[in-house]
Amino acid sequence: MRIPILPTALALACYAHLTCALLTLQTMRNLTVITDECREHIVDGSETLGEVDEMARALMGDQRLLRGGNEDEHGMEVEDSRPWHEGAPNLCLIPDFALRFLLIIRFRQTIAASLHLLCSFLLAELEKPLDLTLEPPEQNCTVTTTQYHAFLYSTANFLLPIQERQMKYRWTSQSAVFENLGWFQALWASRKTNSQDRSFIEQQIELYKEGSCFEKNEVLRRGVEVVEWLNDLIDMFA
Ligand SMILES: *[C@@H]1O[C@H](CO)[C@@H](O)[C@H](O)[C@H]1NC(C)=O
Ligand SMILES: *[C@@H]1O[C@H](CO)[C@@H](O)[C@H](O)[C@H]1NC(C)=O
């Protein structure tokens, strides 16, 4: 049987596996940028919430002034810097409560939308057929590993505020946040979520195999860590 002679080692590896690594180093750089942008949407949202906290405190202060008089000895009961959901319902706080409730819904929508955006981008990248002429492989391991760690750092930085919000607001498995986290987890871990039949982790392994810049199984191990974190996060939804 005639063995076809292929121009490069990478092409040979591709031939042997029938499919190739579909990601490029540029894809990973682009993913890092978009992950950071998605995180900013989420964090900006919480700054808005912080501003409303300030407004609410100012308003509550005004209400205390208005009440004044015989309420003096119980005045401190109204003065309350606890988060809204910890105190007993208080009629004075209803407008503030409603405002915060709406903001928290919007906040949930922002997280779900950011996850959705990131997943859509990731899926599009995972589906792209490889064009070997697109980019020469990076030869400098310092550059490759630095960029890989920057990508992992962005991913962790993106998941952390989501985890913090989930601990605080306890959204349920009916929420769009839950649904999109499930999609994100599946893209990382499952072959079934894209038509190239390789999970994101497998594609990363394939991509980084070439330069031998990493310790044995490092890319697999770090990928599994992300998926385990996602699993724990998903388990937090009642
Ligand atoms: C990365 O992003 C740049 C700028 O948006 C784009 O021109 C380029 O095609 C992208 N590359 C890949 C491999 O996605
Ligand atoms: C690899 O890249 C780093 C950072 O750009 C540079 O300092 C180093 O000299 C490069 N190494 C080689 C072998 O080219």
mmCIF file of C-alpha atoms and ligand atoms in Angstrom:
data_model
loop_
_atom_site.group_PDB
_atom_site.id
_atom_site.type_symbol
_atom_site.label_atom_id
_atom_site.label_comp_id
_atom_site.label_asym_id
_atom_site.label_seq_id
_atom_site.Cartn_x
_atom_site.Cartn_y
_atom_site.Cartn_z
ATOM 1 C CA MET A 1 0.000 0.000 0.000
ATOM 2 C CA ARG A 2 1.350 3.364 -1.015
ATOM 3 C CA ILE A 3 1.860 5.819 1.820
ATOM 4 C CA PRO A 4 1.185 9.337 0.661
ATOM 5 C CA ILE A 5 4.043 11.752 1.236
ATOM 6 C CA LEU A 6 2.804 14.837 2.974
ATOM 7 C CA PRO A 7 4.721 18.059 3.304
ATOM 8 C CA THR A 8 4.860 18.584 7.053
ATOM 9 C CA ALA A 9 4.771 16.621 10.270
ATOM 10 C CA LEU A 10 1.589 18.415 11.231
ATOM 11 C CA ALA A 11 -0.111 17.396 8.018
ATOM 12 C CA LEU A 12 0.993 13.808 8.622
ATOM 13 C CA ALA A 13 -0.454 13.885 12.129
ATOM 14 C CA CYS A 14 -3.639 15.257 10.657
ATOM 15 C CA TYR A 15 -3.761 12.512 8.100
ATOM 16 C CA ALA A 16 -3.247 9.834 10.746
ATOM 17 C CA HIS A 17 -6.097 11.180 12.857
ATOM 18 C CA LEU A 18 -8.307 11.928 9.857
ATOM 19 C CA THR A 19 -9.248 15.234 11.459
ATOM 20 C CA CYS A 20 -6.877 17.957 12.585
ATOM 21 C CA ALA A 21 -6.576 20.340 15.415
ATOM 22 C CA LEU A 22 -8.967 23.058 14.407
ATOM 23 C CA LEU A 23 -7.877 25.759 16.782
ATOM 24 C CA THR A 24 -4.957 28.027 16.132
ATOM 25 C CA LEU A 25 -2.894 30.056 18.556
ATOM 26 C CA GLN A 26 -4.570 33.154 17.129
ATOM 27 C CA THR A 27 -7.949 31.633 18.025
ATOM 28 C CA MET A 28 -6.766 31.231 21.620
ATOM 29 C CA ARG A 29 -5.630 34.861 21.679
ATOM 30 C CA ASN A 30 -8.988 35.972 20.306
ATOM 31 C CA LEU A 31 -10.786 33.803 22.848
ATOM 32 C CA THR A 32 -8.809 35.445 25.626
ATOM 33 C CA VAL A 33 -9.878 38.896 24.433
ATOM 34 C CA ILE A 34 -13.548 37.968 24.151
ATOM 35 C CA THR A 35 -13.519 36.220 27.548
ATOM 36 C CA ASP A 36 -12.170 39.428 29.111
ATOM 37 C CA GLU A 37 -14.854 41.472 27.364
ATOM 38 C CA CYS A 38 -17.590 39.138 28.589
ATOM 39 C CA ARG A 39 -16.244 39.460 32.112
ATOM 40 C CA GLU A 40 -16.346 43.248 31.886
ATOM 41 C CA HIS A 41 -20.060 43.149 31.048
ATOM 42 C CA ILE A 42 -20.671 41.140 34.210
ATOM 43 C CA VAL A 43 -18.480 43.257 36.472
ATOM 44 C CA ASP A 44 -19.903 46.534 35.083
ATOM 45 C CA GLY A 45 -23.326 45.198 35.999
ATOM 46 C CA SER A 46 -22.306 44.749 39.611
ATOM 47 C CA GLU A 47 -20.928 48.282 39.732
ATOM 48 C CA THR A 48 -24.373 49.503 38.740
ATOM 49 C CA LEU A 49 -25.786 47.464 41.583
ATOM 50 C CA GLY A 50 -23.259 49.079 43.937
ATOM 51 C CA GLU A 51 -24.388 52.539 42.804
ATOM 52 C CA VAL A 52 -27.972 51.612 43.580
ATOM 53 C CA ASP A 53 -26.838 50.526 47.029
ATOM 54 C CA GLU A 54 -25.451 54.021 47.542
ATOM 55 C CA MET A 55 -28.650 55.620 46.275
ATOM 56 C CA ALA A 56 -30.736 53.363 48.484
ATOM 57 C CA ARG A 57 -28.674 54.232 51.534
ATOM 58 C CA ALA A 58 -29.096 57.922 50.808
ATOM 59 C CA LEU A 59 -32.847 57.446 50.375
ATOM 60 C CA MET A 60 -33.162 55.438 53.562
ATOM 61 C CA GLY A 61 -31.293 58.179 55.377
ATOM 62 C CA ASP A 62 -33.865 60.692 54.094
ATOM 63 C CA GLN A 63 -36.727 58.498 55.248
ATOM 64 C CA ARG A 64 -35.254 58.380 58.720
ATOM 65 C CA LEU A 65 -35.120 62.160 58.790
ATOM 66 C CA LEU A 66 -38.719 62.381 57.627
ATOM 67 C CA ARG A 67 -39.893 59.942 60.258
ATOM 68 C CA GLY A 68 -37.992 61.698 63.081
ATOM 69 C CA GLY A 69 -39.824 62.587 66.321
ATOM 70 C CA ASN A 70 -41.209 59.781 68.453
ATOM 71 C CA GLU A 71 -39.349 57.190 66.370
ATOM 72 C CA ASP A 72 -36.075 58.440 67.812
ATOM 73 C CA GLU A 73 -35.373 55.649 70.229
ATOM 74 C CA HIS A 74 -36.008 53.017 67.552
ATOM 75 C CA GLY A 75 -34.291 55.052 64.895
ATOM 76 C CA MET A 76 -31.429 52.660 64.594
ATOM 77 C CA GLU A 77 -33.735 49.903 63.416
ATOM 78 C CA VAL A 78 -34.166 51.674 60.122
ATOM 79 C CA GLU A 79 -30.502 52.365 59.763
ATOM 80 C CA ASP A 80 -29.445 49.199 58.148
ATOM 81 C CA SER A 81 -26.552 48.518 55.866
ATOM 82 C CA ARG A 82 -27.336 44.834 55.538
ATOM 83 C CA PRO A 83 -28.163 43.554 52.041
ATOM 84 C CA TRP A 84 -31.883 43.896 51.315
ATOM 85 C CA HIS A 85 -32.629 40.186 51.473
ATOM 86 C CA GLU A 86 -31.278 39.729 54.990
ATOM 87 C CA GLY A 87 -33.568 42.106 56.814
ATOM 88 C CA ALA A 88 -37.238 41.488 57.535
ATOM 89 C CA PRO A 89 -39.596 43.105 55.001
ATOM 90 C CA ASN A 90 -40.052 46.760 55.779
ATOM 91 C CA LEU A 91 -42.721 48.877 54.109
ATOM 92 C CA CYS A 92 -40.367 51.845 53.804
ATOM 93 C CA LEU A 93 -38.026 49.760 51.701
ATOM 94 C CA ILE A 94 -40.463 48.533 49.095
ATOM 95 C CA PRO A 95 -39.531 50.949 46.297
ATOM 96 C CA ASP A 96 -35.877 50.176 46.901
ATOM 97 C CA PHE A 97 -36.670 46.487 47.069
ATOM 98 C CA ALA A 98 -38.434 46.640 43.708
ATOM 99 C CA LEU A 99 -35.573 48.532 42.131
ATOM 100 C CA ARG A 100 -33.029 46.060 43.405
ATOM 101 C CA PHE A 101 -35.175 43.143 42.352
ATOM 102 C CA LEU A 102 -35.312 44.488 38.788
ATOM 103 C CA LEU A 103 -31.582 45.117 38.788
ATOM 104 C CA ILE A 104 -30.821 41.613 39.978
ATOM 105 C CA ILE A 105 -32.990 40.233 37.179
ATOM 106 C CA ARG A 106 -31.096 42.390 34.725
ATOM 107 C CA PHE A 107 -27.876 41.225 36.269
ATOM 108 C CA ARG A 108 -28.881 37.602 35.752
ATOM 109 C CA GLN A 109 -29.732 38.394 32.137
ATOM 110 C CA THR A 110 -26.319 40.008 31.656
ATOM 111 C CA ILE A 111 -24.509 36.940 32.962
ATOM 112 C CA ALA A 112 -26.622 34.642 30.793
ATOM 113 C CA ALA A 113 -26.042 36.868 27.738
ATOM 114 C CA SER A 114 -22.275 37.012 28.364
ATOM 115 C CA LEU A 115 -22.087 33.236 28.692
ATOM 116 C CA HIS A 116 -24.173 32.851 25.568
ATOM 117 C CA LEU A 117 -21.923 35.196 23.615
ATOM 118 C CA LEU A 118 -18.777 33.385 24.728
ATOM 119 C CA CYS A 119 -20.274 29.962 23.936
ATOM 120 C CA SER A 120 -21.404 31.105 20.482
ATOM 121 C CA PHE A 121 -17.935 32.395 19.725
ATOM 122 C CA LEU A 122 -16.311 29.222 21.034
ATOM 123 C CA LEU A 123 -18.662 27.012 19.031
ATOM 124 C CA ALA A 124 -17.927 28.969 15.839
ATOM 125 C CA GLU A 125 -14.196 28.456 16.465
ATOM 126 C CA LEU A 126 -14.590 24.747 17.201
ATOM 127 C CA GLU A 127 -16.546 24.281 13.981
ATOM 128 C CA LYS A 128 -14.018 26.035 11.752
ATOM 129 C CA PRO A 129 -12.187 23.742 9.369
ATOM 130 C CA LEU A 130 -8.434 23.992 9.776
ATOM 131 C CA ASP A 131 -6.517 25.945 7.210
ATOM 132 C CA LEU A 132 -2.886 24.936 7.604
ATOM 133 C CA THR A 133 -1.708 27.842 5.498
ATOM 134 C CA LEU A 134 -3.306 30.351 7.868
ATOM 135 C CA GLU A 135 -0.583 30.646 10.457
ATOM 136 C CA PRO A 136 2.872 29.150 10.916
ATOM 137 C CA PRO A 137 3.182 27.330 14.264
ATOM 138 C CA GLU A 138 4.642 29.450 17.059
ATOM 139 C CA GLN A 139 8.187 28.253 17.717
ATOM 140 C CA ASN A 140 8.829 30.140 20.935
ATOM 141 C CA CYS A 141 7.616 28.179 23.955
ATOM 142 C CA THR A 142 7.758 31.210 26.243
ATOM 143 C CA VAL A 143 5.226 32.955 24.018
ATOM 144 C CA THR A 144 3.024 29.856 23.694
ATOM 145 C CA THR A 145 2.870 29.052 27.415
ATOM 146 C CA THR A 146 2.426 32.692 28.426
ATOM 147 C CA GLN A 147 -0.541 33.013 26.085
ATOM 148 C CA TYR A 148 -2.039 29.731 27.262
ATOM 149 C CA HIS A 149 -1.801 30.795 30.892
ATOM 150 C CA ALA A 150 -3.308 34.182 30.021
ATOM 151 C CA PHE A 151 -6.246 32.338 28.483
ATOM 152 C CA LEU A 152 -6.728 30.172 31.593
ATOM 153 C CA TYR A 153 -6.458 33.247 33.777
ATOM 154 C CA SER A 154 -9.173 35.013 31.735
ATOM 155 C CA THR A 155 -11.415 31.986 32.008
ATOM 156 C CA ALA A 156 -10.991 31.818 35.787
ATOM 157 C CA ASN A 157 -11.531 35.571 36.019
ATOM 158 C CA PHE A 158 -14.729 35.193 34.018
ATOM 159 C CA LEU A 159 -16.116 32.329 36.129
ATOM 160 C CA LEU A 160 -15.279 33.865 39.502
ATOM 161 C CA PRO A 161 -17.801 36.743 39.446
ATOM 162 C CA ILE A 162 -20.446 34.319 38.150
ATOM 163 C CA GLN A 163 -19.755 32.040 41.112
ATOM 164 C CA GLU A 164 -19.882 34.989 43.523
ATOM 165 C CA ARG A 165 -23.250 36.123 42.140
ATOM 166 C CA GLN A 166 -24.630 32.617 42.289
ATOM 167 C CA MET A 167 -23.609 32.310 45.938
ATOM 168 C CA LYS A 168 -25.370 35.575 46.649
ATOM 169 C CA TYR A 169 -28.541 35.300 44.576
ATOM 170 C CA ARG A 170 -29.062 31.524 44.346
ATOM 171 C CA TRP A 171 -30.592 31.305 40.913
ATOM 172 C CA THR A 172 -32.287 28.044 40.053
ATOM 173 C CA SER A 173 -31.807 25.476 37.333
ATOM 174 C CA GLN A 174 -34.703 27.179 35.525
ATOM 175 C CA SER A 175 -32.490 30.200 34.869
ATOM 176 C CA ALA A 176 -30.754 31.062 31.630
ATOM 177 C CA VAL A 177 -27.477 31.321 33.582
ATOM 178 C CA PHE A 178 -27.737 27.618 34.417
ATOM 179 C CA GLU A 179 -28.600 26.693 30.850
ATOM 180 C CA ASN A 180 -25.656 28.614 29.362
ATOM 181 C CA LEU A 181 -23.222 27.305 31.976
ATOM 182 C CA GLY A 182 -24.283 23.824 30.905
ATOM 183 C CA TRP A 183 -23.523 24.723 27.308
ATOM 184 C CA PHE A 184 -20.120 26.142 28.254
ATOM 185 C CA GLN A 185 -19.278 22.990 30.214
ATOM 186 C CA ALA A 186 -20.387 20.773 27.326
ATOM 187 C CA LEU A 187 -18.290 22.700 24.802
ATOM 188 C CA TRP A 188 -15.215 22.160 26.967
ATOM 189 C CA ALA A 189 -15.865 18.530 27.811
ATOM 190 C CA SER A 190 -18.061 16.878 25.205
ATOM 191 C CA ARG A 191 -17.496 15.862 21.595
ATOM 192 C CA LYS A 192 -21.187 15.960 20.831
ATOM 193 C CA THR A 193 -21.552 19.724 21.005
ATOM 194 C CA ASN A 194 -19.760 20.499 17.743
ATOM 195 C CA SER A 195 -19.690 18.936 14.304
ATOM 196 C CA GLN A 196 -15.913 18.310 14.398
ATOM 197 C CA ASP A 197 -16.434 15.661 17.041
ATOM 198 C CA ARG A 198 -13.745 16.981 19.366
ATOM 199 C CA SER A 199 -14.218 18.700 22.682
ATOM 200 C CA PHE A 200 -12.556 22.031 23.296
ATOM 201 C CA ILE A 201 -10.090 20.305 25.631
ATOM 202 C CA GLU A 202 -9.163 17.794 22.945
ATOM 203 C CA GLN A 203 -8.682 20.552 20.422
ATOM 204 C CA GLN A 204 -6.414 22.420 22.846
ATOM 205 C CA ILE A 205 -4.374 19.251 23.427
ATOM 206 C CA GLU A 206 -4.031 18.809 19.687
ATOM 207 C CA LEU A 207 -3.024 22.434 19.220
ATOM 208 C CA TYR A 208 -0.356 22.458 21.937
ATOM 209 C CA LYS A 209 1.013 18.990 21.199
ATOM 210 C CA GLU A 210 2.969 20.374 18.276
ATOM 211 C CA GLY A 211 5.514 22.542 20.071
ATOM 212 C CA SER A 212 6.099 20.239 23.085
ATOM 213 C CA CYS A 213 6.061 23.325 25.277
ATOM 214 C CA PHE A 214 4.039 21.750 28.090
ATOM 215 C CA GLU A 215 4.587 19.038 30.652
ATOM 216 C CA LYS A 216 2.989 15.712 29.872
ATOM 217 C CA ASN A 217 -0.796 15.944 30.293
ATOM 218 C CA GLU A 218 -0.634 19.557 31.510
ATOM 219 C CA VAL A 219 -3.167 20.836 28.977
ATOM 220 C CA LEU A 220 -5.494 17.923 29.744
ATOM 221 C CA ARG A 221 -5.123 18.390 33.494
ATOM 222 C CA ARG A 222 -5.782 22.138 33.403
ATOM 223 C CA GLY A 223 -8.726 21.645 31.055
ATOM 224 C CA VAL A 224 -10.220 19.081 33.422
ATOM 225 C CA GLU A 225 -9.771 21.556 36.296
ATOM 226 C CA VAL A 226 -11.887 24.099 34.424
ATOM 227 C CA VAL A 227 -14.567 21.471 33.765
ATOM 228 C CA GLU A 228 -14.567 20.397 37.425
ATOM 229 C CA TRP A 229 -15.007 24.003 38.474
ATOM 230 C CA LEU A 230 -17.897 24.314 36.020
ATOM 231 C CA ASN A 231 -19.461 21.140 37.425
ATOM 232 C CA ASP A 232 -19.264 22.518 40.965
ATOM 233 C CA LEU A 233 -20.742 25.802 39.777
ATOM 234 C CA ILE A 234 -23.589 24.011 38.000
ATOM 235 C CA ASP A 235 -24.266 21.998 41.168
ATOM 236 C CA MET A 236 -24.919 25.263 43.023
ATOM 237 C CA PHE A 237 -28.165 25.774 41.089
ATOM 238 C CA ALA A 238 -31.098 24.307 43.010
HETATM 239 C C1 LIG B 1 -8.947 37.035 15.511
HETATM 240 O O1 LIG B 1 -9.520 38.318 15.594
HETATM 241 C C2 LIG B 1 -9.119 39.189 14.565
HETATM 242 C C3 LIG B 1 -9.691 40.553 14.888
HETATM 243 O O2 LIG B 1 -11.029 40.500 15.239
HETATM 244 C C4 LIG B 1 -9.622 38.627 13.236
HETATM 245 O O3 LIG B 1 -9.250 39.483 12.188
HETATM 246 C C5 LIG B 1 -9.029 37.249 13.010
HETATM 247 O O4 LIG B 1 -9.545 36.669 11.840
HETATM 248 C C6 LIG B 1 -9.325 36.351 14.197
HETATM 249 N N1 LIG B 1 -8.583 35.138 14.029
HETATM 250 C C7 LIG B 1 -9.052 33.944 14.343
HETATM 251 C C8 LIG B 1 -8.160 32.787 14.043
HETATM 252 O O5 LIG B 1 -10.128 33.795 14.857
HETATM 253 C C1 LIG B 2 10.922 33.992 23.021
HETATM 254 O O1 LIG B 2 10.135 35.142 23.246
HETATM 255 C C2 LIG B 2 10.555 35.890 24.385
HETATM 256 C C3 LIG B 2 9.524 36.963 24.622
HETATM 257 O O2 LIG B 2 9.154 37.607 23.437
HETATM 258 C C4 LIG B 2 11.953 36.450 24.116
HETATM 259 O O3 LIG B 2 12.386 37.197 25.230
HETATM 260 C C5 LIG B 2 12.903 35.274 23.878
HETATM 261 O O4 LIG B 2 14.170 35.751 23.533
HETATM 262 C C6 LIG B 2 12.364 34.387 22.767
HETATM 263 N N1 LIG B 2 13.185 33.170 22.689
HETATM 264 C C7 LIG B 2 13.654 32.697 21.551
HETATM 265 C C8 LIG B 2 14.445 31.435 21.659
HETATM 266 O O5 LIG B 2 13.429 33.223 20.487
#
